[in-house]
XYZ file of N, CA and C in Angstrom:
567
model
N 166.116 97.818 138.645
C 165.889 97.995 137.227
C 165.148 96.798 136.636
N 165.529 95.582 137.067
C 164.880 94.372 136.555
C 163.410 94.347 136.938
N 163.090 94.796 138.165
C 161.684 94.827 138.597
C 160.874 95.788 137.730
N 161.458 96.924 137.405
C 160.768 97.903 136.562
C 160.535 97.319 135.155
N 161.545 96.662 134.580
C 161.434 96.044 133.256
C 160.363 94.960 133.251
N 160.323 94.106 134.263
C 159.311 93.049 134.381
C 157.929 93.680 134.517
N 157.820 94.743 135.288
C 156.545 95.431 135.470
C 156.025 95.992 134.140
N 156.916 96.590 133.360
C 156.531 97.139 132.045
C 156.081 96.017 131.118
N 156.838 94.914 131.059
C 156.489 93.775 130.188
C 155.139 93.186 130.583
N 154.898 93.040 131.875
C 153.613 92.506 132.346
C 152.461 93.449 131.998
N 152.688 94.734 132.103
C 151.649 95.717 131.746
C 151.294 95.630 130.266
N 152.314 95.525 129.436
C 152.082 95.411 127.986
C 151.341 94.119 127.680
N 151.775 93.005 128.271
C 151.116 91.718 128.030
C 149.663 91.758 128.468
N 149.389 92.380 129.609
C 148.021 92.487 130.100
C 147.184 93.341 129.161
N 147.747 94.455 128.691
C 147.013 95.324 127.768
C 146.689 94.598 126.470
N 147.639 93.852 125.944
C 147.393 93.121 124.699
C 146.377 92.005 124.883
N 146.349 91.385 126.040
C 145.409 90.282 126.242
C 143.994 90.786 126.468
N 143.827 92.021 126.917
C 142.500 92.576 127.171
C 141.917 93.212 125.917
N 142.726 93.856 125.118
C 142.244 94.621 123.975
C 141.392 93.840 122.993
N 141.786 92.628 122.535
C 140.961 91.942 121.545
C 139.541 91.675 122.027
N 139.344 91.311 123.285
C 137.986 91.043 123.743
C 137.183 92.328 123.822
N 137.829 93.438 124.156
C 137.112 94.712 124.172
C 136.697 95.100 122.758
N 137.599 94.892 121.808
C 137.270 95.191 120.406
C 136.135 94.305 119.938
N 136.177 93.017 120.240
C 135.112 92.102 119.829
C 133.786 92.507 120.444
N 133.785 92.923 121.703
C 132.549 93.339 122.355
C 131.984 94.582 121.691
N 132.870 95.528 121.310
C 132.405 96.728 120.640
C 131.789 96.419 119.285
N 132.470 95.599 118.459
C 131.936 95.312 117.127
C 130.679 94.459 117.225
N 130.593 93.587 118.218
C 129.394 92.773 118.406
C 128.210 93.650 118.770
N 128.448 94.651 119.632
C 127.379 95.544 120.057
C 126.922 96.433 118.905
N 127.816 96.721 117.952
C 127.490 97.619 116.861
C 126.683 96.947 115.752
N 126.622 95.629 115.730
C 125.921 94.925 114.649
C 124.407 95.093 114.784
N 123.755 95.315 113.648
C 122.295 95.349 113.600
C 121.833 93.904 113.462
N 121.028 93.428 114.395
C 120.593 92.031 114.384
C 119.305 91.862 113.591
N 119.276 90.782 112.798
C 118.127 90.463 111.952
C 117.653 89.071 112.323
N 116.389 88.964 112.737
C 115.871 87.666 113.193
C 114.566 87.263 112.516
N 114.119 88.018 111.503
C 112.869 87.685 110.822
C 112.927 88.127 109.364
N 112.022 87.580 108.561
C 111.937 87.978 107.154
C 111.582 89.456 107.043
N 110.733 89.939 107.935
C 110.348 91.353 107.915
C 111.563 92.248 108.154
N 112.446 91.845 109.065
C 113.653 92.635 109.331
C 114.634 92.563 108.163
N 114.670 91.417 107.466
C 115.523 91.297 106.288
C 115.001 92.211 105.170
N 113.670 92.264 105.013
C 113.070 93.176 104.025
C 113.319 94.631 104.407
N 113.259 94.928 105.698
C 113.517 96.291 106.161
C 114.958 96.705 105.849
N 115.884 95.751 105.879
C 117.271 96.045 105.525
C 117.348 96.532 104.074
N 116.592 95.916 103.185
C 116.575 96.353 101.780
C 116.120 97.806 101.684
N 115.071 98.163 102.427
C 114.588 99.551 102.426
C 115.635 100.495 103.013
N 116.281 100.060 104.090
C 117.310 100.889 104.727
C 118.437 101.194 103.750
N 118.908 100.186 103.035
C 120.013 100.384 102.083
C 119.565 101.291 100.942
N 118.338 101.123 100.458
C 117.805 101.971 99.386
C 117.737 103.440 99.820
N 117.476 103.675 101.112
C 117.321 105.042 101.616
C 118.599 105.620 102.223
N 119.644 104.820 102.326
C 120.912 105.264 102.906
C 121.816 105.753 101.782
N 122.192 107.025 101.841
C 123.019 107.576 100.761
C 124.364 106.867 100.648
N 124.782 106.172 101.720
C 126.065 105.470 101.680
C 125.906 103.951 101.651
N 124.701 103.437 101.432
C 124.477 102.004 101.222
C 124.864 101.094 102.371
N 124.915 101.633 103.601
C 125.282 100.807 104.748
C 126.774 100.699 104.988
N 127.552 101.522 104.307
C 129.016 101.481 104.466
C 129.387 101.631 105.942
N 130.276 100.743 106.409
C 130.742 100.790 107.785
C 129.814 100.110 108.777
N 128.670 99.636 108.331
C 127.722 98.980 109.231
C 127.823 97.466 109.083
N 127.542 96.774 110.171
C 127.517 95.318 110.172
C 126.114 94.855 110.518
N 125.623 93.884 109.764
C 124.302 93.284 109.983
C 124.526 91.813 110.278
N 123.823 91.285 111.288
C 124.024 89.891 111.688
C 122.690 89.169 111.737
N 122.636 88.026 111.034
C 121.451 87.167 111.057
C 121.496 86.355 112.349
N 120.419 86.391 113.140
C 120.426 85.709 114.433
C 119.476 84.520 114.489
N 118.787 84.231 113.381
C 117.865 83.088 113.350
C 117.777 82.561 111.926
N 117.473 81.276 111.785
C 117.189 80.727 110.465
C 115.889 81.347 109.975
N 115.823 81.647 108.667
C 114.624 82.257 108.103
C 114.031 81.335 107.046
N 112.813 80.862 107.275
C 112.074 80.069 106.300
C 111.084 81.017 105.627
N 111.281 81.272 104.333
C 110.426 82.223 103.615
C 109.188 81.559 103.024
N 108.993 80.278 103.319
C 107.751 79.562 102.993
C 107.312 79.684 101.537
N 108.256 79.610 100.610
C 107.933 79.591 99.189
C 107.615 80.943 98.580
N 107.742 82.020 99.333
C 107.391 83.332 98.777
C 108.387 83.773 97.716
N 107.933 84.674 96.865
C 108.816 85.277 95.867
C 109.565 86.405 96.570
N 110.892 86.304 96.610
C 111.714 87.324 97.261
C 111.912 88.480 96.300
N 111.401 89.648 96.649
C 111.491 90.825 95.788
C 112.238 91.981 96.457
N 112.660 91.783 97.674
C 113.309 92.851 98.447
C 114.823 92.739 98.343
N 115.335 92.807 97.129
C 116.769 92.664 96.918
C 117.519 93.743 97.697
N 118.511 93.342 98.454
C 119.274 94.267 99.290
C 120.398 94.846 98.433
N 120.245 96.088 98.030
C 121.209 96.751 97.154
C 120.771 96.692 95.702
N 120.934 97.798 95.014
C 120.594 97.902 93.596
C 121.801 98.429 92.830
N 121.682 98.483 91.523
C 122.774 99.022 90.719
C 123.048 100.481 91.105
N 121.989 101.234 91.357
C 122.120 102.637 91.735
C 122.616 102.793 93.175
N 122.176 101.915 94.066
C 122.552 101.977 95.484
C 122.953 100.590 95.970
N 124.176 100.172 95.666
C 124.618 98.837 96.088
C 124.803 98.745 97.605
N 124.735 97.507 98.102
C 125.009 97.232 99.514
C 126.499 97.423 99.744
N 126.876 98.239 100.731
C 128.284 98.558 100.979
C 128.742 98.131 102.363
N 127.902 97.405 103.094
C 128.242 97.028 104.459
C 128.793 95.624 104.564
N 128.655 95.079 105.765
C 129.094 93.720 106.066
C 127.900 92.948 106.603
N 127.654 91.759 106.033
C 126.536 90.928 106.468
C 127.095 89.613 106.990
N 126.878 89.363 108.268
C 127.330 88.132 108.924
C 126.135 87.190 109.038
N 126.147 86.116 108.246
C 125.071 85.131 108.306
C 125.074 84.346 109.603
N 126.187 84.397 110.340
C 126.248 83.806 111.672
C 125.934 82.305 111.660
N 126.217 81.637 110.528
C 125.961 80.202 110.426
C 124.490 79.861 110.234
N 123.649 80.864 109.988
C 122.206 80.652 109.836
C 121.852 80.413 108.369
N 120.596 80.016 108.148
C 120.110 79.640 106.817
C 118.899 80.486 106.439
N 118.858 80.910 105.176
C 117.650 81.496 104.586
C 117.182 80.466 103.572
N 115.919 80.020 103.693
C 115.483 78.902 102.857
C 114.059 79.056 102.342
N 113.775 78.219 101.311
C 112.435 78.062 100.737
C 111.876 79.358 100.157
N 112.496 79.823 99.073
C 111.995 81.028 98.410
C 112.271 80.962 96.911
N 111.646 81.866 96.190
C 111.809 81.979 94.734
C 112.328 83.377 94.414
N 113.076 83.461 93.339
C 113.516 84.748 92.808
C 113.035 84.806 91.368
N 112.338 85.880 91.010
C 111.887 86.065 89.633
C 112.548 87.311 89.074
N 113.223 87.164 87.945
C 113.773 88.351 87.302
C 112.647 89.021 86.530
N 112.722 90.312 86.421
C 111.667 91.116 85.786
C 112.182 91.746 84.499
N 111.288 92.047 83.568
C 111.707 92.780 82.371
C 112.177 94.169 82.774
N 113.107 94.737 82.003
C 113.726 95.958 82.487
C 113.870 97.081 81.471
N 113.288 96.979 80.325
C 113.341 98.055 79.324
C 114.750 98.557 79.049
N 115.642 97.648 78.707
C 116.990 98.033 78.320
C 117.954 98.301 79.455
N 117.582 97.943 80.671
C 118.449 98.159 81.822
C 118.719 96.815 82.484
N 119.945 96.586 82.941
C 120.280 95.324 83.603
C 119.511 95.179 84.906
N 119.159 93.936 85.251
C 118.535 93.659 86.546
C 119.397 92.650 87.293
N 119.414 92.774 88.607
C 120.221 91.907 89.460
C 119.350 91.431 90.612
N 119.164 90.126 90.690
C 118.253 89.560 91.675
C 118.959 88.525 92.537
N 118.640 88.540 93.823
C 119.165 87.605 94.804
C 118.742 88.101 96.174
N 119.111 87.422 97.231
C 118.865 88.012 98.551
C 119.483 89.405 98.531
N 120.697 89.513 97.983
C 121.323 90.797 97.727
C 121.266 91.034 96.223
N 120.815 92.215 95.818
C 120.783 92.540 94.396
C 122.189 92.822 93.891
N 122.786 93.902 94.392
C 124.143 94.295 94.015
C 124.929 94.579 95.294
N 126.104 93.950 95.398
C 126.980 94.239 96.535
C 128.212 94.974 96.025
N 128.588 95.988 96.765
C 129.634 96.913 96.343
C 131.034 96.320 96.444
N 131.946 97.028 95.849
C 133.346 96.665 95.753
C 133.972 96.208 97.073
N 133.660 96.852 98.187
C 134.297 96.517 99.461
C 133.339 95.892 100.462
N 132.186 95.441 100.013
C 131.226 94.825 100.933
C 131.636 93.381 101.223
N 130.967 92.803 102.227
C 131.292 91.434 102.627
C 130.021 90.713 103.067
N 129.866 89.494 102.585
C 128.806 88.604 103.048
C 129.506 87.322 103.457
N 129.240 86.861 104.681
C 129.973 85.687 105.160
C 129.076 84.783 105.999
N 129.467 83.503 106.022
C 128.892 82.506 106.922
C 127.368 82.390 106.795
N 126.882 82.323 105.543
C 125.443 82.269 105.269
C 125.113 81.032 104.452
N 124.048 80.359 104.812
C 123.546 79.234 104.033
C 122.246 79.623 103.339
N 122.118 79.214 102.081
C 120.887 79.416 101.318
C 120.444 78.036 100.862
N 119.186 77.689 101.108
C 118.693 76.365 100.724
C 117.321 76.452 100.069
N 117.148 75.582 99.081
C 115.869 75.420 98.391
C 115.373 76.731 97.776
N 116.091 77.166 96.739
C 115.735 78.400 96.040
C 115.604 78.115 94.547
N 114.587 78.701 93.949
C 114.359 78.582 92.506
C 114.414 79.967 91.891
N 115.176 80.107 90.812
C 115.270 81.361 90.077
C 114.556 81.164 88.745
N 113.630 82.067 88.422
C 112.964 82.002 87.117
C 112.992 83.375 86.464
N 112.989 83.361 85.151
C 112.882 84.588 84.386
C 111.404 84.773 84.096
N 110.809 85.815 84.651
C 109.363 86.015 84.545
C 108.940 86.313 83.112
N 109.605 87.245 82.476
C 109.324 87.586 81.085
C 110.652 87.932 80.444
N 110.821 87.584 79.199
C 112.079 87.899 78.526
C 112.405 89.362 78.646
N 113.642 89.655 78.865
C 114.042 91.041 79.041
C 115.506 91.213 78.733
N 116.040 92.303 79.144
C 117.413 92.669 78.840
C 118.321 92.357 80.017
N 119.345 91.597 79.810
C 120.419 91.377 80.765
C 119.938 91.101 82.191
N 119.215 90.022 82.358
C 118.716 89.612 83.665
C 119.737 88.700 84.327
N 120.119 89.019 85.552
C 121.172 88.306 86.262
C 120.688 87.928 87.656
N 120.928 86.689 88.054
C 120.429 86.240 89.353
C 121.396 85.270 90.004
N 121.449 85.348 91.323
C 122.200 84.412 92.144
C 121.483 84.278 93.468
N 121.597 83.146 94.119
C 120.892 82.958 95.390
C 121.386 83.944 96.442
N 122.690 84.161 96.516
C 123.220 85.124 97.480
C 123.165 86.526 96.886
N 123.739 86.731 95.686
C 123.782 88.071 95.086
C 123.599 87.998 93.579
N 122.867 88.947 93.038
C 122.727 89.055 91.590
C 124.022 89.527 90.966
N 124.737 90.428 91.672
C 125.979 90.981 91.147
C 126.923 91.313 92.303
N 128.160 90.858 92.188
C 129.212 91.185 93.157
C 130.260 92.019 92.432
N 130.388 93.283 92.794
C 131.304 94.197 92.109
C 132.733 94.080 92.635
N 133.690 94.156 91.738
C 135.101 94.263 92.075
C 135.604 93.345 93.166
N 135.990 93.912 94.279
C 136.563 93.160 95.391
C 135.542 92.732 96.436
N 134.266 92.745 96.097
C 133.247 92.290 97.054
C 133.590 90.865 97.476
N 133.375 90.562 98.756
C 133.724 89.234 99.261
C 132.479 88.482 99.698
N 132.386 87.259 99.226
C 131.368 86.324 99.692
C 132.152 85.133 100.215
N 132.181 84.979 101.540
C 133.046 83.975 102.156
C 132.244 83.010 103.025
N 132.664 81.753 102.996
C 132.072 80.716 103.847
C 130.549 80.655 103.713
N 130.062 80.842 102.504
C 128.634 80.731 102.208
C 128.416 79.482 101.369
N 127.221 78.928 101.431
C 126.898 77.790 100.579
C 125.457 77.908 100.099
N 125.171 77.203 98.998
C 123.819 77.135 98.451
C 123.521 75.677 98.147
N 122.377 75.195 98.615
C 121.914 73.828 98.342
C 120.529 73.888 97.715
N 120.274 72.931 96.830
C 118.970 72.821 96.160
C 118.619 74.116 95.430
N 119.454 74.446 94.470
C 119.315 75.648 93.643
C 118.873 75.223 92.255
N 117.817 75.827 91.749
C 117.391 75.501 90.382
C 117.048 76.774 89.621
N 117.226 76.694 88.301
C 116.940 77.816 87.414
C 115.891 77.360 86.425
N 114.846 78.155 86.260
C 113.787 77.821 85.315
C 113.511 78.985 84.387
N 113.002 78.672 83.234
C 112.641 79.690 82.247
C 111.177 79.506 81.923
N 110.453 80.589 81.754
C 109.079 80.466 81.306
C 108.692 81.704 80.516
N 107.728 81.518 79.659
C 107.242 82.583 78.805
C 105.875 82.983 79.319
N 105.663 84.268 79.517
C 104.406 84.739 80.088
C 103.866 85.879 79.246
N 102.857 85.626 78.439
C 102.201 86.667 77.646
C 103.199 87.563 76.906
N 104.161 86.951 76.290
C 105.172 87.737 75.607
C 105.622 87.012 74.356
N 105.938 87.779 73.337
C 106.490 87.172 72.133
C 107.990 86.954 72.294
N 108.557 87.544 73.338
C 109.982 87.373 73.607
C 110.141 86.174 74.525
N 111.047 85.280 74.217
C 111.288 84.142 75.093
C 111.929 84.582 76.396
N 111.648 83.867 77.455
C 112.254 84.194 78.742
C 113.755 83.958 78.670
N 114.510 84.803 79.358
C 115.957 84.672 79.263
C 116.615 85.189 80.541
N 117.488 84.390 81.089
C 118.347 84.843 82.169
C 119.748 84.859 81.577
N 120.371 86.012 81.539
C 121.680 86.120 80.934
C 122.773 85.473 81.774
N 122.669 85.623 83.106
C 123.663 85.009 83.989
C 122.973 84.573 85.272
N 123.210 83.330 85.635
C 122.669 82.807 86.894
C 123.737 81.976 87.562
N 123.838 82.097 88.866
C 124.799 81.311 89.616
C 124.256 81.046 90.996
N 124.633 79.939 91.572
C 124.143 79.609 92.906
C 124.576 80.675 93.912
N 125.824 81.090 93.864
C 126.307 82.123 94.790
C 126.009 83.502 94.222
N 126.523 83.815 93.015
C 126.306 85.122 92.397
C 126.069 84.971 90.910
N 125.205 85.840 90.367
C 124.934 85.839 88.926
C 126.145 86.339 88.162
N 126.595 87.535 88.483
C 127.785 88.134 87.864
C 128.608 88.820 88.906
């Protein structure tokens, strides 16, 4: 009887010690890998065209991305179609870019690497460096953050940082002064 009991305990211990690595291998294999600015922009298009906003999907950054001073306009997730997945920055950095908020004719705008992230989405382990946010033309309720323009409800942004973040205002051919209603290094609102 003791041999049978020891055999059962050893079987359970072996099963428990194997399962976590199998689970990790499965979730690692399921992640969509992003290694270039073009692939990051493609993610924005994918979320815009996905009726479920990437829910249940994991995206992993596999390289540092230097955007070389470009204006980032491919916000991942919008108010109408927020990002609903999980984004693992994998300890990588997205750097050297600008975000310009646009006039919106009475509608809120949300600007950042991610525009709007949904209630149960997650962004983790991401560094953002050397980003400037400017309000292009005065408008209605313009919101910007280096990581996300808007984080809804229980959205999680964990183990992320932002360095060298600046906010600027300028007036461009408009009688309305430039205005950013909410700006934050991590999230606007």
